[in-house]
mmCIF file of C-alpha atoms and ligand atoms in Angstrom:
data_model
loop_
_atom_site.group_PDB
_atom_site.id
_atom_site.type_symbol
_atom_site.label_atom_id
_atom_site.label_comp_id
_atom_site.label_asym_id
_atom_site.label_seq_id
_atom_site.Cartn_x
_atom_site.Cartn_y
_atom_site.Cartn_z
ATOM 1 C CA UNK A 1 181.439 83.353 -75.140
ATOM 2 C CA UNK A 2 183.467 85.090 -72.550
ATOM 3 C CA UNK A 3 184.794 82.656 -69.211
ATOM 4 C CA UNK A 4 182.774 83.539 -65.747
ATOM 5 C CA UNK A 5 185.910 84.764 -63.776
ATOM 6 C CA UNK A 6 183.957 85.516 -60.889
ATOM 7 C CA UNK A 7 183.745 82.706 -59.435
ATOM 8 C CA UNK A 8 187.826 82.495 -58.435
ATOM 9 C CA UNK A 9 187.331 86.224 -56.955
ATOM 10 C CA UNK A 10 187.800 86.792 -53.062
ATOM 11 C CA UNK A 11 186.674 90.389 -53.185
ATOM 12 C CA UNK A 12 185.274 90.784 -49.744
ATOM 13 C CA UNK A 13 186.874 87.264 -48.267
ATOM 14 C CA UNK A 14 189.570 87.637 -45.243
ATOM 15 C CA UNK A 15 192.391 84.860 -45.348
ATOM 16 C CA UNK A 16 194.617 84.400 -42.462
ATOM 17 C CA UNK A 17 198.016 82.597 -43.707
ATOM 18 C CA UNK A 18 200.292 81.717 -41.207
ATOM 19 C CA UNK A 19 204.069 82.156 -42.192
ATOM 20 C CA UNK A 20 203.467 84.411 -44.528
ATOM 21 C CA UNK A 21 206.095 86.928 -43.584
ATOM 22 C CA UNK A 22 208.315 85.315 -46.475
ATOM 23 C CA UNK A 23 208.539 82.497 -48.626
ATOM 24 C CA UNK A 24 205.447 80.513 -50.068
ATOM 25 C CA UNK A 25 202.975 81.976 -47.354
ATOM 26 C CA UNK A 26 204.484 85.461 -48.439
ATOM 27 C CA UNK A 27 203.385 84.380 -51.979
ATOM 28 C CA UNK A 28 200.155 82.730 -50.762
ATOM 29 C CA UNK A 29 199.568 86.165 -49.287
ATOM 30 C CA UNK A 30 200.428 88.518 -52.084
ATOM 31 C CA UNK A 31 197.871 86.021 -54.904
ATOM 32 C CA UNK A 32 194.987 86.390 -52.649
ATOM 33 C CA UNK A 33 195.445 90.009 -51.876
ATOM 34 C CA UNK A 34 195.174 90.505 -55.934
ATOM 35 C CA UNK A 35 192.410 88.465 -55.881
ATOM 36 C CA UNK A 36 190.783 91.023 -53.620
ATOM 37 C CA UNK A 37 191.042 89.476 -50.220
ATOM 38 C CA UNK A 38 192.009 91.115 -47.239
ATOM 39 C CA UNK A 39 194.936 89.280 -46.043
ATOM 40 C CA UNK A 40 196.198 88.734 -42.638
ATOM 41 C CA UNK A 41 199.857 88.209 -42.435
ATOM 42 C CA UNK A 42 201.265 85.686 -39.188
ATOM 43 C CA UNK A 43 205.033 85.399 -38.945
ATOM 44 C CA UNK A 44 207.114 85.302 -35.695
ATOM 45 C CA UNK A 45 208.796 88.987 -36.564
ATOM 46 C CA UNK A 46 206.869 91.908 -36.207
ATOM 47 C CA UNK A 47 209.600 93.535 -38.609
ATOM 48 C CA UNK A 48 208.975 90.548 -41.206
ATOM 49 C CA UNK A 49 205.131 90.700 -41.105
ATOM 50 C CA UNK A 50 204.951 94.221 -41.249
ATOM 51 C CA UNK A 51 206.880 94.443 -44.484
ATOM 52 C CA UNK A 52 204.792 92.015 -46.201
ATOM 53 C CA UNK A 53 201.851 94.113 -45.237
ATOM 54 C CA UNK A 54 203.900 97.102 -46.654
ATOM 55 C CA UNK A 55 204.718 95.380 -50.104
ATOM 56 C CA UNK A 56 201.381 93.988 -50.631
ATOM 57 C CA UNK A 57 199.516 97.884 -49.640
ATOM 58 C CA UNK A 58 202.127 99.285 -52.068
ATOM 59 C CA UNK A 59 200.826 96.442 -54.916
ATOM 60 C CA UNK A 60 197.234 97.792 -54.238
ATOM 61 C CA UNK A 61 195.714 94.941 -51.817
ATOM 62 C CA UNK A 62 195.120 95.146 -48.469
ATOM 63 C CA UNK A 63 196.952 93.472 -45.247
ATOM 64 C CA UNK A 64 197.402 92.873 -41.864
ATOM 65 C CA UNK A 65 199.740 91.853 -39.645
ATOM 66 C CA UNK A 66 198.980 88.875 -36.904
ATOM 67 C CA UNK A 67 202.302 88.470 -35.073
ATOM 68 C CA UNK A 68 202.160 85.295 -32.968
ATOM 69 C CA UNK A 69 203.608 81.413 -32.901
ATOM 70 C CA UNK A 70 201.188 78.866 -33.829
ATOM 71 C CA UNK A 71 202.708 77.001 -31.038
ATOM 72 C CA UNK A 72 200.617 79.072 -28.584
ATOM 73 C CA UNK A 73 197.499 77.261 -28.361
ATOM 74 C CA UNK A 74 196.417 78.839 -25.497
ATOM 75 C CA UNK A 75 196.314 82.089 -27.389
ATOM 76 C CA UNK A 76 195.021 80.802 -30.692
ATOM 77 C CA UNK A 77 190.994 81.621 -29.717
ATOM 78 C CA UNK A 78 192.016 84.900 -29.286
ATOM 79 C CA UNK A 79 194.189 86.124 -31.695
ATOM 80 C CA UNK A 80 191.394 84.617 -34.019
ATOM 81 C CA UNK A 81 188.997 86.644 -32.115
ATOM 82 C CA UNK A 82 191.388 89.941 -32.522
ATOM 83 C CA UNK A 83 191.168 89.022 -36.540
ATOM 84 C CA UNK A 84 187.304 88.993 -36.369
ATOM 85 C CA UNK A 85 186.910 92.063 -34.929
ATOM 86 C CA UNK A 86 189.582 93.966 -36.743
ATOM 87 C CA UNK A 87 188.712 92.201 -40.063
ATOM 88 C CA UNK A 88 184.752 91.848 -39.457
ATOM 89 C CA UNK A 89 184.898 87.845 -40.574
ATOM 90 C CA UNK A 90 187.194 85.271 -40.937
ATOM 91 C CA UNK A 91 186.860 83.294 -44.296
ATOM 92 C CA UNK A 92 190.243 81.727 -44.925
ATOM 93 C CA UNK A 93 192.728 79.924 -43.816
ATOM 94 C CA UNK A 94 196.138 78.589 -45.160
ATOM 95 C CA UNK A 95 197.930 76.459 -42.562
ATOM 96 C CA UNK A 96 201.419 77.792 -44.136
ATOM 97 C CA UNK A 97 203.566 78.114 -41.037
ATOM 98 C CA UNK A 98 206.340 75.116 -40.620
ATOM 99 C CA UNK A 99 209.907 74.133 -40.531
ATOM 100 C CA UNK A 100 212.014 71.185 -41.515
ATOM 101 C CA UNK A 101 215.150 69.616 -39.615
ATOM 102 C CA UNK A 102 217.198 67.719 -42.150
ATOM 103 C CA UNK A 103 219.566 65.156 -39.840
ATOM 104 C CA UNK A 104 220.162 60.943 -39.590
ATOM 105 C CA UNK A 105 218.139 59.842 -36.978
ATOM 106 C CA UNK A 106 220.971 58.559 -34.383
ATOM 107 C CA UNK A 107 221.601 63.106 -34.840
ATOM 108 C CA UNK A 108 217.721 63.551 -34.667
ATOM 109 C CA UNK A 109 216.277 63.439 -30.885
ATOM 110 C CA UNK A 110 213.208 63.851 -29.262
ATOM 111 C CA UNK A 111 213.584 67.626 -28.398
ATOM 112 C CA UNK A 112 213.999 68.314 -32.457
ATOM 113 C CA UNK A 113 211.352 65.523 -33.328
ATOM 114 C CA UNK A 114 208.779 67.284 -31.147
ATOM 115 C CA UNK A 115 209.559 70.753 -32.463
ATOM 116 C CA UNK A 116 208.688 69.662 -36.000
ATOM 117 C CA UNK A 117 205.739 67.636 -35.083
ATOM 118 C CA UNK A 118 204.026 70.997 -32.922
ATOM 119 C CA UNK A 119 204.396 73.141 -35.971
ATOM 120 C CA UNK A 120 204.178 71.227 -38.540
ATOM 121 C CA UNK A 121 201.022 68.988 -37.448
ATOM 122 C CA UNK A 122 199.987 69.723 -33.611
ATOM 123 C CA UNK A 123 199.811 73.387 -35.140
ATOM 124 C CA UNK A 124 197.757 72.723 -38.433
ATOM 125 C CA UNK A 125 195.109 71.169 -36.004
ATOM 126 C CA UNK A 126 195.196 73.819 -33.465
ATOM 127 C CA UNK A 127 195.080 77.132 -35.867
ATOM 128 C CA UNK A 128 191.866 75.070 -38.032
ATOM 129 C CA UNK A 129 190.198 74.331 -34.494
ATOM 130 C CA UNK A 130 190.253 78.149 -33.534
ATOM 131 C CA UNK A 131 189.518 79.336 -37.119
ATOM 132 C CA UNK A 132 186.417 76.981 -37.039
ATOM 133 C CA UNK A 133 184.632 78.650 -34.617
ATOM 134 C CA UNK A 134 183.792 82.084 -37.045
ATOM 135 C CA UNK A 135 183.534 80.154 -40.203
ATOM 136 C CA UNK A 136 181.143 77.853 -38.779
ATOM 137 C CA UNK A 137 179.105 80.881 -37.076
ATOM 138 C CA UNK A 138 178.995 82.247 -40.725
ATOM 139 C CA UNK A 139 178.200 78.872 -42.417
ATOM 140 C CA UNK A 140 180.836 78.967 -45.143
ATOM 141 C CA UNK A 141 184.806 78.632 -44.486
ATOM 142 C CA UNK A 142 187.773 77.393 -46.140
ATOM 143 C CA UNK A 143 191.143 75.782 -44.002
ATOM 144 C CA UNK A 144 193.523 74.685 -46.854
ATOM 145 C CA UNK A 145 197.015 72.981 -45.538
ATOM 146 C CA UNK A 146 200.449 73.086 -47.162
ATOM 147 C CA UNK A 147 201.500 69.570 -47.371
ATOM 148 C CA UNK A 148 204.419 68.498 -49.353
ATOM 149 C CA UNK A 149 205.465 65.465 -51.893
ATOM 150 C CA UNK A 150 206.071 64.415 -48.234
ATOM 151 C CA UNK A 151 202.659 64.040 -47.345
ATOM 152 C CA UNK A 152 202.715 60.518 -49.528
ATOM 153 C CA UNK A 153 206.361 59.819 -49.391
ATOM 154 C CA UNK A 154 209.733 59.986 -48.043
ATOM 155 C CA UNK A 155 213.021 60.372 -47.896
ATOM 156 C CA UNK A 156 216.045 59.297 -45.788
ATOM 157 C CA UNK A 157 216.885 62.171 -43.411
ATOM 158 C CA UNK A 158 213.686 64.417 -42.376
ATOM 159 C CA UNK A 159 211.818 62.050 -40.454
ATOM 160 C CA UNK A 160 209.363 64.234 -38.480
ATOM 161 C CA UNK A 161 209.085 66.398 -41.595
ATOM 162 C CA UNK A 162 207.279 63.254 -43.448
ATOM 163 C CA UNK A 163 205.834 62.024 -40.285
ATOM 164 C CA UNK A 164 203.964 65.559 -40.082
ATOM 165 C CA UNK A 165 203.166 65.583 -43.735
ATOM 166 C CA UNK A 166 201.676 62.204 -43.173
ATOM 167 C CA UNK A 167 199.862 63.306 -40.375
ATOM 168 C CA UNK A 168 198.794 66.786 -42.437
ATOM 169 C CA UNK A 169 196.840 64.570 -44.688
ATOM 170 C CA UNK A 170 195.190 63.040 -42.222
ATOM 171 C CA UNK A 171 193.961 65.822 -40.316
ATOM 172 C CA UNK A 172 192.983 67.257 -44.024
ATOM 173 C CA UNK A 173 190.566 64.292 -44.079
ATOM 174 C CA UNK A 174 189.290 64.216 -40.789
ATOM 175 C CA UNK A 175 188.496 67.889 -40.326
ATOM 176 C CA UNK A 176 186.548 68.043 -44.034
ATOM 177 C CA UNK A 177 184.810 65.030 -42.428
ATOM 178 C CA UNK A 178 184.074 67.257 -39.284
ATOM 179 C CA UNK A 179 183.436 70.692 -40.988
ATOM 180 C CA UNK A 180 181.907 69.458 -44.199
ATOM 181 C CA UNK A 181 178.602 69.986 -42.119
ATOM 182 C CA UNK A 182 179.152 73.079 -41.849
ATOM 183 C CA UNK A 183 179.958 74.595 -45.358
ATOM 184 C CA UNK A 184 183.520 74.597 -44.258
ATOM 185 C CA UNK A 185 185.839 72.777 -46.891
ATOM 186 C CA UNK A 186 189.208 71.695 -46.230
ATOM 187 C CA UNK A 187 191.701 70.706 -48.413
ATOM 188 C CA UNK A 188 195.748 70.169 -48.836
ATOM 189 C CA UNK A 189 198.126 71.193 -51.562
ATOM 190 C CA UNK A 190 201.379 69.371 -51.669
ATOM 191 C CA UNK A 191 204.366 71.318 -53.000
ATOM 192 C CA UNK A 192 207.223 69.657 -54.856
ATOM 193 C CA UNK A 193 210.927 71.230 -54.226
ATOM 194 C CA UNK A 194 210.183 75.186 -53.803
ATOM 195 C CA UNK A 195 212.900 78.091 -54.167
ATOM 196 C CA UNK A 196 212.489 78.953 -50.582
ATOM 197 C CA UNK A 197 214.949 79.667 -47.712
ATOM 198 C CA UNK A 198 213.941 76.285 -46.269
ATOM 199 C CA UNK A 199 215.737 74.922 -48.880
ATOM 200 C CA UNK A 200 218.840 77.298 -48.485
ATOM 201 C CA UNK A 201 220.753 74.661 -47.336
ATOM 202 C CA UNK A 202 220.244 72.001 -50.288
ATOM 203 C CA UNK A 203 220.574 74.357 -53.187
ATOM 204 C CA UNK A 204 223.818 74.550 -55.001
ATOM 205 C CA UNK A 205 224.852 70.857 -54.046
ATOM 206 C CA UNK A 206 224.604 67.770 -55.766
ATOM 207 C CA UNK A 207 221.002 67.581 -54.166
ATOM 208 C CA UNK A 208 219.458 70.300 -55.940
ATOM 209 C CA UNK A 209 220.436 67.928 -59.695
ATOM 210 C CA UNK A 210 219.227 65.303 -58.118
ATOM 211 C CA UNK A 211 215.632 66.646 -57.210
ATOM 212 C CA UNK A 212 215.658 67.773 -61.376
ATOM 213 C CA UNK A 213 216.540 64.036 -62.000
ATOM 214 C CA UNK A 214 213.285 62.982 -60.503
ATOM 215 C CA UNK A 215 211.067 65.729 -61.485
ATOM 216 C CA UNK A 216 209.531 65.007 -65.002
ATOM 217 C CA UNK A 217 209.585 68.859 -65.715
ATOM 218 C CA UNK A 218 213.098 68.779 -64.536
ATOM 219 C CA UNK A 219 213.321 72.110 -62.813
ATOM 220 C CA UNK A 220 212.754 73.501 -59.307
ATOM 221 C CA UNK A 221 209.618 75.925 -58.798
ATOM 222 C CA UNK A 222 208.840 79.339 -58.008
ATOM 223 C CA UNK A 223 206.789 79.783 -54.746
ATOM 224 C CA UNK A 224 204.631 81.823 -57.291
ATOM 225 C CA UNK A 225 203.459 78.537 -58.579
ATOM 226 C CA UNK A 226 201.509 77.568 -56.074
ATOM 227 C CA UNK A 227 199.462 80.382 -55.507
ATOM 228 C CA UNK A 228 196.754 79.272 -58.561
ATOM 229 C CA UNK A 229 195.963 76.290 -56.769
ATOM 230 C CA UNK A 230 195.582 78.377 -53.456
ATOM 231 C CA UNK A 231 193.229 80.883 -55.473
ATOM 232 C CA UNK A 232 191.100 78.049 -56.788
ATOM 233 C CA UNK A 233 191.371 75.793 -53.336
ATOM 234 C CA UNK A 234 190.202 79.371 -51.395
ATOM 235 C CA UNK A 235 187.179 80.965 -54.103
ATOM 236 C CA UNK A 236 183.732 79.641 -55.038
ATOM 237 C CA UNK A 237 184.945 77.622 -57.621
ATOM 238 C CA UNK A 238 186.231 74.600 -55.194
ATOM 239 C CA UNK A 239 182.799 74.336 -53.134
ATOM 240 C CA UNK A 240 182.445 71.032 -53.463
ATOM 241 C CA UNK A 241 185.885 70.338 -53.186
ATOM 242 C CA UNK A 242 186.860 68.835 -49.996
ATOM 243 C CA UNK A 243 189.567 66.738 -48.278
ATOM 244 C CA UNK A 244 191.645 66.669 -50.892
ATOM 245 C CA UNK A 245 194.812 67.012 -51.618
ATOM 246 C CA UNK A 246 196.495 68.747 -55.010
ATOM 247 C CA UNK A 247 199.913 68.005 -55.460
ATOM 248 C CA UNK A 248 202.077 70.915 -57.485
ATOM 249 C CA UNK A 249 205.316 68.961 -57.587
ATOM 250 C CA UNK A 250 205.833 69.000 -61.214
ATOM 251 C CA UNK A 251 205.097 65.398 -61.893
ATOM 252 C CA UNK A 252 207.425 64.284 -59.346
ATOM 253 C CA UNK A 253 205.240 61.717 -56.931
ATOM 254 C CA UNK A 254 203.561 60.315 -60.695
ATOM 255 C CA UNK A 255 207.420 59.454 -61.391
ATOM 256 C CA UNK A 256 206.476 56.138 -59.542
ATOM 257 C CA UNK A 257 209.567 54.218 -60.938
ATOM 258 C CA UNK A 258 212.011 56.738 -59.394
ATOM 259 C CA UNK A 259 214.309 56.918 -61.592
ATOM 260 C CA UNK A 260 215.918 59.927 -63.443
ATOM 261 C CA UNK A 261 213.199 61.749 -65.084
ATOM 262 C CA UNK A 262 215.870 61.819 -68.494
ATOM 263 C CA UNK A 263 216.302 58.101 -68.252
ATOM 264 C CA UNK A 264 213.584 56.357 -70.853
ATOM 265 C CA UNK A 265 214.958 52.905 -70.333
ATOM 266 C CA UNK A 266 216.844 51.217 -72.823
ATOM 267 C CA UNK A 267 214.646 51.421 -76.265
ATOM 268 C CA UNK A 268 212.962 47.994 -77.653
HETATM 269 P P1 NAP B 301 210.277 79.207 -45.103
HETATM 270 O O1 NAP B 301 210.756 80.078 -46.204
HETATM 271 O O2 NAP B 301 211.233 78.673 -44.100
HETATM 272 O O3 NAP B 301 209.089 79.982 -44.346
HETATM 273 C C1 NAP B 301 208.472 79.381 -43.253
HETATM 274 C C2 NAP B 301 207.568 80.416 -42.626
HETATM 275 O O4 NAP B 301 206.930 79.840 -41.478
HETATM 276 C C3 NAP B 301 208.342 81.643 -42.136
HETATM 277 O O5 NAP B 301 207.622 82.813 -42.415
HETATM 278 C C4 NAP B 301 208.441 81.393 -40.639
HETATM 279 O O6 NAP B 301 208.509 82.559 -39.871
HETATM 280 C C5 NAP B 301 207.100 80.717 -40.383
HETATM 281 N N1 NAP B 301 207.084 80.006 -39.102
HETATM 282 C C6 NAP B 301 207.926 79.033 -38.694
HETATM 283 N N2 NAP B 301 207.589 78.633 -37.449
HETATM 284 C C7 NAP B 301 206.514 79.390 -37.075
HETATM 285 C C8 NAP B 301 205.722 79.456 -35.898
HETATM 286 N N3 NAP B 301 205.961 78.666 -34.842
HETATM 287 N N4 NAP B 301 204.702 80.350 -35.857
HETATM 288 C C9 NAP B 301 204.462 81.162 -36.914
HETATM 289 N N5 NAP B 301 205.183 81.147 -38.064
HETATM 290 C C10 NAP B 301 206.194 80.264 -38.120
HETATM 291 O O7 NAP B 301 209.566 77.910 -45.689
HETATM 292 P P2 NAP B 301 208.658 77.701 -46.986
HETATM 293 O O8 NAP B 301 209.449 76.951 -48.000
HETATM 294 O O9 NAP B 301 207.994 78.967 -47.370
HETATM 295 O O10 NAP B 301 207.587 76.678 -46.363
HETATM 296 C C11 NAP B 301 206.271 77.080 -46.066
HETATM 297 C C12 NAP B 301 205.436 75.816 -45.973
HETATM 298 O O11 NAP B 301 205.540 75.084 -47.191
HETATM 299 C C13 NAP B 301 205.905 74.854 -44.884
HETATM 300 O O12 NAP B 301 204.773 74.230 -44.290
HETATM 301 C C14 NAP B 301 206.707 73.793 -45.649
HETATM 302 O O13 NAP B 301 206.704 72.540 -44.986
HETATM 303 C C15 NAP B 301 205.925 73.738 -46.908
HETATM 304 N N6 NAP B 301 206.629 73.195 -48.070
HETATM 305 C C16 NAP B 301 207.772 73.774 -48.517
HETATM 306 C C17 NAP B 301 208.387 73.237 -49.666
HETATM 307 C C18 NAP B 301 209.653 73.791 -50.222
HETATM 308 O O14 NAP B 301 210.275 73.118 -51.081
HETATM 309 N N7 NAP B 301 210.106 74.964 -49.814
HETATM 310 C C19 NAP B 301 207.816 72.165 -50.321
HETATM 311 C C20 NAP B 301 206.658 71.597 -49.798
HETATM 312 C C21 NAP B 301 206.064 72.131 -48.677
HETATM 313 P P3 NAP B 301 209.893 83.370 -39.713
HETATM 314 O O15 NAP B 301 210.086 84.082 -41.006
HETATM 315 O O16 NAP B 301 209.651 84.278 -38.564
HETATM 316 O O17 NAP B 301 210.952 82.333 -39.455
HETATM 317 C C1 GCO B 302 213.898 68.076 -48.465
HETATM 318 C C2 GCO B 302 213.074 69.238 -48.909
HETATM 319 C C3 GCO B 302 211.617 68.838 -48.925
HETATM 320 C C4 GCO B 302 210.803 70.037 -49.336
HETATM 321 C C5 GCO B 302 209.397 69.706 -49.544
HETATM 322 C C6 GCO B 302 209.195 68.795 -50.701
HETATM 323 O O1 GCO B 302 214.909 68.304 -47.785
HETATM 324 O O2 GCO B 302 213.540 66.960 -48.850
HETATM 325 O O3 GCO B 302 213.272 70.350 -48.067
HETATM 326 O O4 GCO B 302 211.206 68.353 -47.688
HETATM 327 O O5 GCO B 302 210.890 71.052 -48.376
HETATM 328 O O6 GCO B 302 208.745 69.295 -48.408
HETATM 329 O O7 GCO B 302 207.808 68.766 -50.960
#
């Protein structure tokens, strides 16, 4: 008996992602053009945004660019308004965009703490608010938000990163509270230690081995990784999924005892 595919298909579905001009929302992007969508592509850069429309066109999906800051709440309405009547509907959205400051607190001020906490958090709520307005009209919607192992943890030096991943979860479980009504599901996934440029700075020093140390599948991941749980999060097959979040972390918050991943205790 053959599997029912179908029901992970977004033929017909439009997904904004915001950051998607590289990175994971660039890989976000290019999974749920193959899986049919029409994707719109939000990055800061015109330049960046437009080539990520270009590769994904030249792969066979379709794409658009949305160039604007997620920071700009006044202008969130309508640039989702823009998407609606370019696109025809608005079905998806990944709340991709962020950044992460990695300093000691007596370094980290209020100025950098507030920068992380508008796009990171103050963002996530403002881009679902605006992006709730169609799906809700339509009675069917999904708002998935990239959280991090940092959604249920922490670590010493990125204090408004964890603070906003904290606060990510949150707002996961209040707005699936809010929009559950409504058809419109939303949901987190939290991403252990990526190959991105946000991590530029950590690879290739004694940080990187230790992240493998407390990972039970001992490696870093592809940004392609994620993009399954995105598909399922985004299609037909998660409607009754709701305020939750899926952690792809490679076993890494399960590790509970924090300690090397190698290290089975001395044997009985
Ligand atoms: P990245 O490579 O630095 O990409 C971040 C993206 O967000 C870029 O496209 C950037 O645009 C965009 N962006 C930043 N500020 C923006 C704003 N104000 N308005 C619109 N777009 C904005 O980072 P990444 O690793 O792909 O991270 C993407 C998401 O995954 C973030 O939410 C991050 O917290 C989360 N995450 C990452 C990891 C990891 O290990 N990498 C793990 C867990 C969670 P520009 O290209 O124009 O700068
Ligand atoms: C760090 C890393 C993490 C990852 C990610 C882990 O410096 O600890 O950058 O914050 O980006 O969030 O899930």
């Amino acid at each position: 008996m053959s599997v029912d595919t179908s029901q992970f298909s977004l033929e017909g579905r439009v997904a904004l992602i915001s950051g998607a001009g590289r990175g994971i929302g660039l890989a976000f992007a290019q999974a749920m053009a193959r899986a049919g969508a029409l994707v719109v592509i939000n990055d800061l850069l015109r330049e960046t945004a437009e080539e990520a429309c270009h590769a994904i066109e030249a792969a066979g999906g379709r794409a658009m660019p949305a160039i604007f800051d997620v920071t700009d709440f006044g202008e969130l309405d309508a640039q989702v308004d823009n998407i609606v009547t370019a696109a025809g509907r608005l079905d998806i959205l990944m709340n991709n965009a962020g950044i992460l400051i990695r300093a000691p607190i007596e370094d980290h001020g209020m100025a950098d703490f507030a920068r992380v906490i508008d796009i990171n958090l103050n963002a996530v709520y403002a881009m679902a608010r605006a992006c709730a307005r169609p799906m809700k009209a339509q009675g069917k919607g999904r708002i998935i938000n990239t959280g991090s192992v940092m959604s249920i943890s922490s670590r010493p030096g990125v204090i408004s990163y964890v603070a906003a991943k904290h606060g990510v979860l949150g707002l996961t479980r209040g707005l699936a509270a809010e929009l559950g009504p409504h058809n419109v599901t939303v949901n987190s996934i939290g991403p252990g230690y990526i190959l991105t440029e946000m991590n530029r700075h950590v690879l290739g020093t004694d940080f990187e081995q230790v992240v493998i140390e407390r990972t039970p599948m001992a490696r870093w991941a592809a940004p392609e990784e994620l993009t399954g749980t995105a598909i399922f999060l985004a299609s037909d097959a998660a409607s009754f999924v709701t305020g939750q979040l899926l952690m792809v972390d490679g076993g890494m918050t399960s590790n509970s005892l924090l300690v090397e991943s190698q290290n089975l205790g001395a044997s009985s």
